[in-house]
Amino acid sequence: MERVLSGMQPSGRLHLGNLVGALQNWVRLQEKYECYYFIADWHALTTQYTDASQIKENIEDMLVNYLAVGLDPKKSTIFIQSWVPEHAELHILLSMITPLGWLERVPTYKEKQQEIKDRDLATHGFLGYPVLQSADILIYKANYVPVGIDQLSHLEITREICRRFNFLYGDVFPEPEGLLTEFPKVTGLDGRKMSKSYNNCIYLSDAPKEVEQKIKTMMTDPKRIRRTDKGDPELSPVFQLHKIFSTKNEQEEVADSCRTAAIGCLDCKEILIKNIFKVLEPIWSARKRFLEKPEFLKDIARAGTEKAKMAAKETLTEVKNVLGLY
Ligand code: TRP
């Protein structure tokens, strides 16, 4: 069976954008592929190295979310990156053959440095971020990597490192391909892309009351001031969310009633709240179950890690052989 691998940095809580853009796709892929899903805690350290205390909490919450959305440890291997130190061993071996120029040219390298002003990212670890990601992928000989567009440059360098390795030492790694999710970007509460850095998210861990409150206070068409004003749904971030969470019929209905002022913004929001609750309710109740059993969570991570380690060790042995290490 072909292999799929993906991971996320435990750098914050997961939100609806992560759910729709990635996790729901991961869940579907479990049925067709041998899947490896992990928590990239070393990657989080490349930018949060001055204070790692938050990472631990985020790992636990991420594990809860992975399971609550339907990743199934019976179908997929779910694990924590730093518990499989073989990734680091492959990372150092790949770093030997990776030209500096390739890394300096990765767009995220300069972008993130400009974006994140409060920390010094002129570090070896941060420059090597894509090499570590390559090791994550290649150590499982993954065929497919479901990621968002923002990760394509990292995948491209993984493919380059893969080709260079195979060219120098013989065919060891299959060239991994990206699997782009076809979902549109989830709009945040303020109309921009949902992102924790914009503080405009609905989190999977938000309480029902919080979600309701967040949607009720969302912006709508700024020109629709009075209930009797006719609105333009396309100018309302609420409608953008309807496009993802409501049925086609509901979308047409709220759009028409907005244009004719047949319903008010609060009515429109009530429908959205109902539909988002439909998605979140099973996640909330699963989260509750898992949060009550922290030991069970850890056991799942341990078992997944053991499985991952076996596959990783096998590849690493092969790598050391072709390299001719003593
Ligand atoms: N860089 C990815 C992100 O920020 C996380 C990640 C690390 C990853 N290693 C990976 C994703 C390997 C896919 C495959 O989202």
GROMACS .gro file of C-alpha atoms and ligand atoms in nm:
model
  341
    1MET     CA    1   0.000   0.000   0.000
    2GLU     CA    2   0.123   0.349  -0.079
    3ARG     CA    3   0.219   0.571   0.209
    4VAL     CA    4   0.090   0.910   0.313
    5LEU     CA    5   0.265   1.129   0.566
    6SER     CA    6   0.180   1.463   0.715
    7GLY     CA    7   0.233   1.661   1.029
    8MET     CA    8   0.157   1.987   1.203
    9GLN     CA    9   0.355   2.207   1.434
   10PRO     CA   10   0.217   2.222   1.788
   11SER     CA   11   0.247   2.599   1.785
   12GLY     CA   12  -0.108   2.678   1.892
   13ARG     CA   13  -0.460   2.548   1.920
   14LEU     CA   14  -0.629   2.404   1.612
   15HIS     CA   15  -0.908   2.596   1.443
   16LEU     CA   16  -1.175   2.547   1.178
   17GLY     CA   17  -0.922   2.633   0.907
   18ASN     CA   18  -0.701   2.342   1.014
   19LEU     CA   19  -1.005   2.116   1.029
   20VAL     CA   20  -1.142   2.191   0.685
   21GLY     CA   21  -0.809   2.255   0.516
   22ALA     CA   22  -0.621   1.954   0.647
   23LEU     CA   23  -0.762   1.724   0.912
   24GLN     CA   24  -1.082   1.620   0.734
   25ASN     CA   25  -0.869   1.528   0.436
   26TRP     CA   26  -0.630   1.327   0.653
   27VAL     CA   27  -0.926   1.134   0.790
   28ARG     CA   28  -1.043   1.045   0.438
   29LEU     CA   29  -0.694   0.935   0.332
   30GLN     CA   30  -0.686   0.675   0.609
   31GLU     CA   31  -0.920   0.456   0.405
   32LYS     CA   32  -0.693   0.437   0.102
   33TYR     CA   33  -0.336   0.461   0.225
   34GLU     CA   34  -0.099   0.356   0.496
   35CYS     CA   35  -0.094   0.685   0.684
   36TYR     CA   36   0.160   0.843   0.915
   37TYR     CA   37   0.043   1.151   1.101
   38PHE     CA   38   0.267   1.320   1.349
   39ILE     CA   39   0.319   1.622   1.570
   40ALA     CA   40   0.620   1.822   1.456
   41ASP     CA   41   0.744   1.949   1.792
   42TRP     CA   42   1.102   2.005   1.678
   43HIS     CA   43   0.971   2.225   1.400
   44ALA     CA   44   0.784   2.432   1.658
   45LEU     CA   45   1.113   2.473   1.846
   46THR     CA   46   1.281   2.632   1.543
   47THR     CA   47   1.075   2.945   1.605
   48GLN     CA   48   0.973   2.908   1.972
   49TYR     CA   49   1.308   2.812   2.115
   50THR     CA   50   1.322   3.085   2.378
   51ASP     CA   51   1.015   2.952   2.555
   52ALA     CA   52   0.923   2.593   2.482
   53SER     CA   53   0.683   2.558   2.776
   54GLN     CA   54   0.379   2.620   2.558
   55ILE     CA   55   0.473   2.342   2.317
   56LYS     CA   56   0.403   2.065   2.565
   57GLU     CA   57   0.048   2.180   2.627
   58ASN     CA   58  -0.006   2.220   2.256
   59ILE     CA   59   0.112   1.866   2.189
   60GLU     CA   60  -0.146   1.727   2.428
   61ASP     CA   61  -0.421   1.936   2.278
   62MET     CA   62  -0.316   1.843   1.926
   63LEU     CA   63  -0.323   1.475   2.013
   64VAL     CA   64  -0.673   1.516   2.154
   65ASN     CA   65  -0.781   1.694   1.837
   66TYR     CA   66  -0.622   1.440   1.602
   67LEU     CA   67  -0.827   1.167   1.768
   68ALA     CA   68  -1.141   1.375   1.817
   69VAL     CA   69  -1.169   1.459   1.447
   70GLY     CA   70  -1.144   1.092   1.357
   71LEU     CA   71  -0.783   0.996   1.304
   72ASP     CA   72  -0.793   0.634   1.407
   73PRO     CA   73  -0.486   0.475   1.568
   74LYS     CA   74  -0.603   0.139   1.431
   75LYS     CA   75  -0.575   0.272   1.077
   76SER     CA   76  -0.303   0.535   1.102
   77THR     CA   77   0.026   0.566   1.279
   78ILE     CA   78  -0.003   0.869   1.506
   79PHE     CA   79   0.314   0.984   1.677
   80ILE     CA   80   0.535   1.260   1.811
   81GLN     CA   81   0.838   1.364   1.608
   82SER     CA   82   1.085   1.407   1.894
   83TRP     CA   83   1.001   1.058   2.024
   84VAL     CA   84   1.150   0.916   1.703
   85PRO     CA   85   1.509   1.047   1.715
   86GLU     CA   86   1.577   0.865   1.388
   87HIS     CA   87   1.435   1.174   1.218
   88ALA     CA   88   1.727   1.373   1.360
   89GLU     CA   89   1.978   1.116   1.242
   90LEU     CA   90   1.847   1.129   0.887
   91HIS     CA   91   1.831   1.509   0.912
   92ILE     CA   92   2.203   1.529   0.980
   93LEU     CA   93   2.287   1.290   0.698
   94LEU     CA   94   2.069   1.484   0.452
   95SER     CA   95   2.225   1.810   0.569
   96MET     CA   96   2.560   1.689   0.432
   97ILE     CA   97   2.429   1.687   0.076
   98THR     CA   98   2.203   1.993   0.090
   99PRO     CA   99   2.358   2.305  -0.067
  100LEU     CA  100   2.319   2.620   0.142
  101GLY     CA  101   2.187   2.804  -0.161
  102TRP     CA  102   1.883   2.579  -0.180
  103LEU     CA  103   1.791   2.662   0.178
  104GLU     CA  104   1.851   3.034   0.150
  105ARG     CA  105   1.622   3.042  -0.153
  106VAL     CA  106   1.321   2.883   0.022
  107PRO     CA  107   1.066   3.168   0.032
  108THR     CA  108   0.946   3.094   0.387
  109TYR     CA  109   1.300   3.142   0.517
  110LYS     CA  110   1.312   3.514   0.444
  111GLU     CA  111   0.937   3.575   0.481
  112LYS     CA  112   0.917   3.435   0.832
  113GLN     CA  113   1.227   3.624   0.938
  114GLN     CA  114   1.064   3.947   0.828
  115GLU     CA  115   0.728   3.856   0.976
  116ILE     CA  116   0.856   3.744   1.317
  117LYS     CA  117   1.041   4.045   1.452
  118ASP     CA  118   1.051   3.960   1.823
  119ARG     CA  119   1.281   3.657   1.783
  120ASP     CA  120   1.611   3.601   1.611
  121LEU     CA  121   1.556   3.344   1.337
  122ALA     CA  122   1.905   3.370   1.190
  123THR     CA  123   1.977   3.028   1.336
  124HIS     CA  124   2.111   2.705   1.197
  125GLY     CA  125   1.798   2.524   1.313
  126PHE     CA  126   1.564   2.757   1.132
  127LEU     CA  127   1.765   2.753   0.810
  128GLY     CA  128   1.755   2.374   0.828
  129TYR     CA  129   1.378   2.361   0.878
  130PRO     CA  130   1.314   2.217   0.529
  131VAL     CA  131   1.590   1.959   0.574
  132LEU     CA  132   1.422   1.834   0.889
  133GLN     CA  133   1.091   1.827   0.707
  134SER     CA  134   1.258   1.628   0.428
  135ALA     CA  135   1.385   1.380   0.684
  136ASP     CA  136   1.031   1.348   0.828
  137ILE     CA  137   0.900   1.256   0.487
  138LEU     CA  138   1.180   1.049   0.342
  139ILE     CA  139   1.238   0.835   0.651
  140TYR     CA  140   0.896   0.675   0.589
  141LYS     CA  141   0.947   0.664   0.212
  142ALA     CA  142   0.619   0.850   0.185
  143ASN     CA  143   0.459   0.864  -0.160
  144TYR     CA  144   0.213   1.143  -0.083
  145VAL     CA  145   0.222   1.442   0.147
  146PRO     CA  146  -0.111   1.621   0.199
  147VAL     CA  147  -0.023   1.985   0.269
  148GLY     CA  148  -0.144   2.337   0.205
  149ILE     CA  149  -0.001   2.563  -0.064
  150ASP     CA  150   0.221   2.731   0.194
  151GLN     CA  151   0.418   2.407   0.229
  152LEU     CA  152   0.483   2.344  -0.139
  153SER     CA  153   0.826   2.508  -0.135
  154HIS     CA  154   0.928   2.271   0.145
  155LEU     CA  155   0.802   1.977  -0.053
  156GLU     CA  156   0.993   2.095  -0.357
  157ILE     CA  157   1.319   2.100  -0.164
  158THR     CA  158   1.236   1.755  -0.025
  159ARG     CA  159   1.210   1.630  -0.381
  160GLU     CA  160   1.540   1.793  -0.471
  161ILE     CA  161   1.716   1.641  -0.172
  162CYS     CA  162   1.556   1.308  -0.258
  163ARG     CA  163   1.685   1.319  -0.617
  164ARG     CA  164   2.030   1.425  -0.506
  165PHE     CA  165   2.049   1.145  -0.253
  166ASN     CA  166   1.933   0.884  -0.503
  167PHE     CA  167   2.178   1.018  -0.762
  168LEU     CA  168   2.473   1.003  -0.524
  169TYR     CA  169   2.405   0.675  -0.346
  170GLY     CA  170   2.147   0.479  -0.546
  171ASP     CA  171   1.769   0.464  -0.544
  172VAL     CA  172   1.657   0.455  -0.186
  173PHE     CA  173   1.372   0.705  -0.167
  174PRO     CA  174   1.058   0.737  -0.379
  175GLU     CA  175   0.999   1.098  -0.483
  176PRO     CA  176   0.715   1.224  -0.263
  177GLU     CA  177   0.427   1.411  -0.421
  178GLY     CA  178   0.215   1.680  -0.263
  179LEU     CA  179  -0.158   1.628  -0.226
  180LEU     CA  180  -0.319   1.969  -0.235
  181THR     CA  181  -0.651   1.996  -0.060
  182GLU     CA  182  -0.911   2.143  -0.292
  183PHE     CA  183  -1.079   2.335  -0.013
  184PRO     CA  184  -1.087   2.712  -0.019
  185LYS     CA  185  -0.923   2.905   0.261
  186VAL     CA  186  -1.153   2.932   0.558
  187THR     CA  187  -1.244   3.293   0.626
  188GLY     CA  188  -1.184   3.422   0.976
  189LEU     CA  189  -1.411   3.631   1.195
  190ASP     CA  190  -1.280   3.955   1.043
  191GLY     CA  191  -1.297   3.850   0.679
  192ARG     CA  192  -0.927   3.774   0.644
  193LYS     CA  193  -0.796   3.418   0.618
  194MET     CA  194  -0.851   3.232   0.947
  195SER     CA  195  -0.515   3.229   1.119
  196LYS     CA  196  -0.404   3.236   1.479
  197SER     CA  197  -0.173   3.527   1.407
  198TYR     CA  198  -0.476   3.737   1.309
  199ASN     CA  199  -0.666   3.644   1.623
  200ASN     CA  200  -0.977   3.571   1.415
  201CYS     CA  201  -1.026   3.199   1.477
  202ILE     CA  202  -1.293   2.961   1.590
  203TYR     CA  203  -1.098   2.697   1.777
  204LEU     CA  204  -1.195   2.331   1.807
  205SER     CA  205  -1.150   2.377   2.182
  206ASP     CA  206  -1.384   2.676   2.205
  207ALA     CA  207  -1.691   2.615   2.420
  208PRO     CA  208  -2.026   2.620   2.238
  209LYS     CA  209  -2.111   2.954   2.400
  210GLU     CA  210  -1.785   3.103   2.274
  211VAL     CA  211  -1.845   2.987   1.919
  212GLU     CA  212  -2.195   3.130   1.929
  213GLN     CA  213  -2.068   3.460   2.066
  214LYS     CA  214  -1.789   3.481   1.809
  215ILE     CA  215  -2.027   3.429   1.519
  216LYS     CA  216  -2.289   3.665   1.660
  217THR     CA  217  -2.037   3.945   1.681
  218MET     CA  218  -1.887   3.881   1.338
  219MET     CA  219  -1.874   4.155   1.080
  220THR     CA  220  -2.126   4.140   0.794
  221ASP     CA  221  -2.177   4.359   0.491
  222PRO     CA  222  -2.052   4.693   0.631
  223LYS     CA  223  -2.303   4.887   0.423
  224ARG     CA  224  -2.600   4.703   0.568
  225ILE     CA  225  -2.658   4.912   0.879
  226ARG     CA  226  -3.031   4.888   0.944
  227ARG     CA  227  -3.235   4.570   0.938
  228THR     CA  228  -3.429   4.712   0.642
  229ASP     CA  229  -3.116   4.786   0.434
  230LYS     CA  230  -3.054   4.546   0.149
  231GLY     CA  231  -2.722   4.365   0.174
  232ASP     CA  232  -2.459   4.212  -0.048
  233PRO     CA  233  -2.373   3.863   0.080
  234GLU     CA  234  -2.043   3.864  -0.106
  235LEU     CA  235  -1.922   4.145   0.119
  236SER     CA  236  -2.000   3.949   0.436
  237PRO     CA  237  -1.749   3.711   0.593
  238VAL     CA  238  -2.048   3.528   0.741
  239PHE     CA  239  -2.154   3.431   0.392
  240GLN     CA  240  -1.803   3.305   0.315
  241LEU     CA  241  -1.844   3.063   0.604
  242HIS     CA  242  -2.190   2.962   0.478
  243LYS     CA  243  -2.015   2.858   0.157
  244ILE     CA  244  -1.819   2.602   0.352
  245PHE     CA  245  -2.059   2.489   0.621
  246SER     CA  246  -2.409   2.527   0.477
  247THR     CA  247  -2.593   2.336   0.207
  248LYS     CA  248  -2.630   2.480  -0.143
  249ASN     CA  249  -2.998   2.545  -0.072
  250GLU     CA  250  -2.928   2.731   0.247
  251GLN     CA  251  -2.659   2.934   0.074
  252GLU     CA  252  -2.901   3.045  -0.197
  253GLU     CA  253  -3.167   3.119   0.057
  254VAL     CA  254  -2.955   3.333   0.286
  255ALA     CA  255  -2.801   3.513  -0.013
  256ASP     CA  256  -3.141   3.597  -0.161
  257SER     CA  257  -3.290   3.701   0.171
  258CYS     CA  258  -2.987   3.920   0.238
  259ARG     CA  259  -3.019   4.096  -0.099
  260THR     CA  260  -3.391   4.161  -0.040
  261ALA     CA  261  -3.356   4.232   0.333
  262ALA     CA  262  -3.602   3.950   0.398
  263ILE     CA  263  -3.390   3.833   0.691
  264GLY     CA  264  -3.156   4.015   0.925
  265CYS     CA  265  -2.791   3.940   0.987
  266LEU     CA  266  -2.867   3.765   1.313
  267ASP     CA  267  -3.109   3.526   1.139
  268CYS     CA  268  -2.842   3.446   0.885
  269LYS     CA  269  -2.590   3.388   1.162
  270GLU     CA  270  -2.826   3.153   1.346
  271ILE     CA  271  -2.825   2.922   1.045
  272LEU     CA  272  -2.446   2.931   1.031
  273ILE     CA  273  -2.421   2.863   1.403
  274LYS     CA  274  -2.648   2.560   1.365
  275ASN     CA  275  -2.435   2.421   1.083
  276ILE     CA  276  -2.101   2.482   1.250
  277PHE     CA  277  -2.236   2.320   1.565
  278LYS     CA  278  -2.327   2.015   1.358
  279VAL     CA  279  -1.960   1.982   1.264
  280LEU     CA  280  -1.820   2.068   1.605
  281GLU     CA  281  -2.056   1.877   1.832
  282PRO     CA  282  -1.911   1.530   1.765
  283ILE     CA  283  -1.562   1.681   1.804
  284TRP     CA  284  -1.655   1.843   2.134
  285SER     CA  285  -1.791   1.524   2.281
  286ALA     CA  286  -1.492   1.322   2.159
  287ARG     CA  287  -1.257   1.585   2.302
  288LYS     CA  288  -1.432   1.555   2.635
  289ARG     CA  289  -1.389   1.177   2.636
  290PHE     CA  290  -1.019   1.197   2.553
  291LEU     CA  291  -0.945   1.482   2.792
  292GLU     CA  292  -1.074   1.267   3.075
  293LYS     CA  293  -0.816   0.998   2.994
  294PRO     CA  294  -0.472   1.160   2.963
  295GLU     CA  295  -0.295   0.827   3.019
  296PHE     CA  296  -0.485   0.669   2.733
  297LEU     CA  297  -0.371   0.953   2.508
  298LYS     CA  298  -0.011   0.898   2.604
  299ASP     CA  299  -0.048   0.524   2.539
  300ILE     CA  300  -0.172   0.595   2.189
  301ALA     CA  301   0.122   0.826   2.123
  302ARG     CA  302   0.360   0.564   2.261
  303ALA     CA  303   0.216   0.283   2.050
  304GLY     CA  304   0.218   0.500   1.737
  305THR     CA  305   0.575   0.603   1.809
  306GLU     CA  306   0.682   0.238   1.838
  307LYS     CA  307   0.531   0.162   1.498
  308ALA     CA  308   0.686   0.469   1.342
  309LYS     CA  309   1.025   0.383   1.489
  310MET     CA  310   1.022   0.041   1.324
  311ALA     CA  311   0.965   0.188   0.980
  312ALA     CA  312   1.214   0.469   1.045
  313LYS     CA  313   1.486   0.229   1.163
  314GLU     CA  314   1.447   0.016   0.856
  315THR     CA  315   1.504   0.311   0.624
  316LEU     CA  316   1.792   0.440   0.832
  317THR     CA  317   1.971   0.106   0.814
  318GLU     CA  318   1.937   0.111   0.438
  319VAL     CA  319   2.064   0.471   0.425
  320LYS     CA  320   2.369   0.391   0.636
  321ASN     CA  321   2.443   0.093   0.415
  322VAL     CA  322   2.436   0.285   0.089
  323LEU     CA  323   2.642   0.562   0.243
  324GLY     CA  324   2.896   0.302   0.347
  325LEU     CA  325   2.909   0.410   0.710
  326TYR     CA  326   3.122   0.191   0.932
  327TRP     N1  327   0.606   2.244   0.814
  327TRP     C1  328   0.475   2.187   0.836
  327TRP     C2  329   0.379   2.298   0.878
  327TRP     O1  330   0.421   2.399   0.933
  327TRP     C3  331   0.478   2.080   0.941
  327TRP     C4  332   0.562   1.963   0.899
  327TRP     C5  333   0.680   1.925   0.950
  327TRP     C6  334   0.529   1.872   0.796
  327TRP     N2  335   0.725   1.813   0.889
  327TRP     C7  336   0.636   1.778   0.792
  327TRP     C8  337   0.423   1.860   0.707
  327TRP     C9  338   0.637   1.675   0.700
  327TRP    C10  339   0.425   1.756   0.614
  327TRP    C11  340   0.532   1.664   0.611
  327TRP     O2  341   0.261   2.284   0.860
   0.00000   0.00000   0.00000
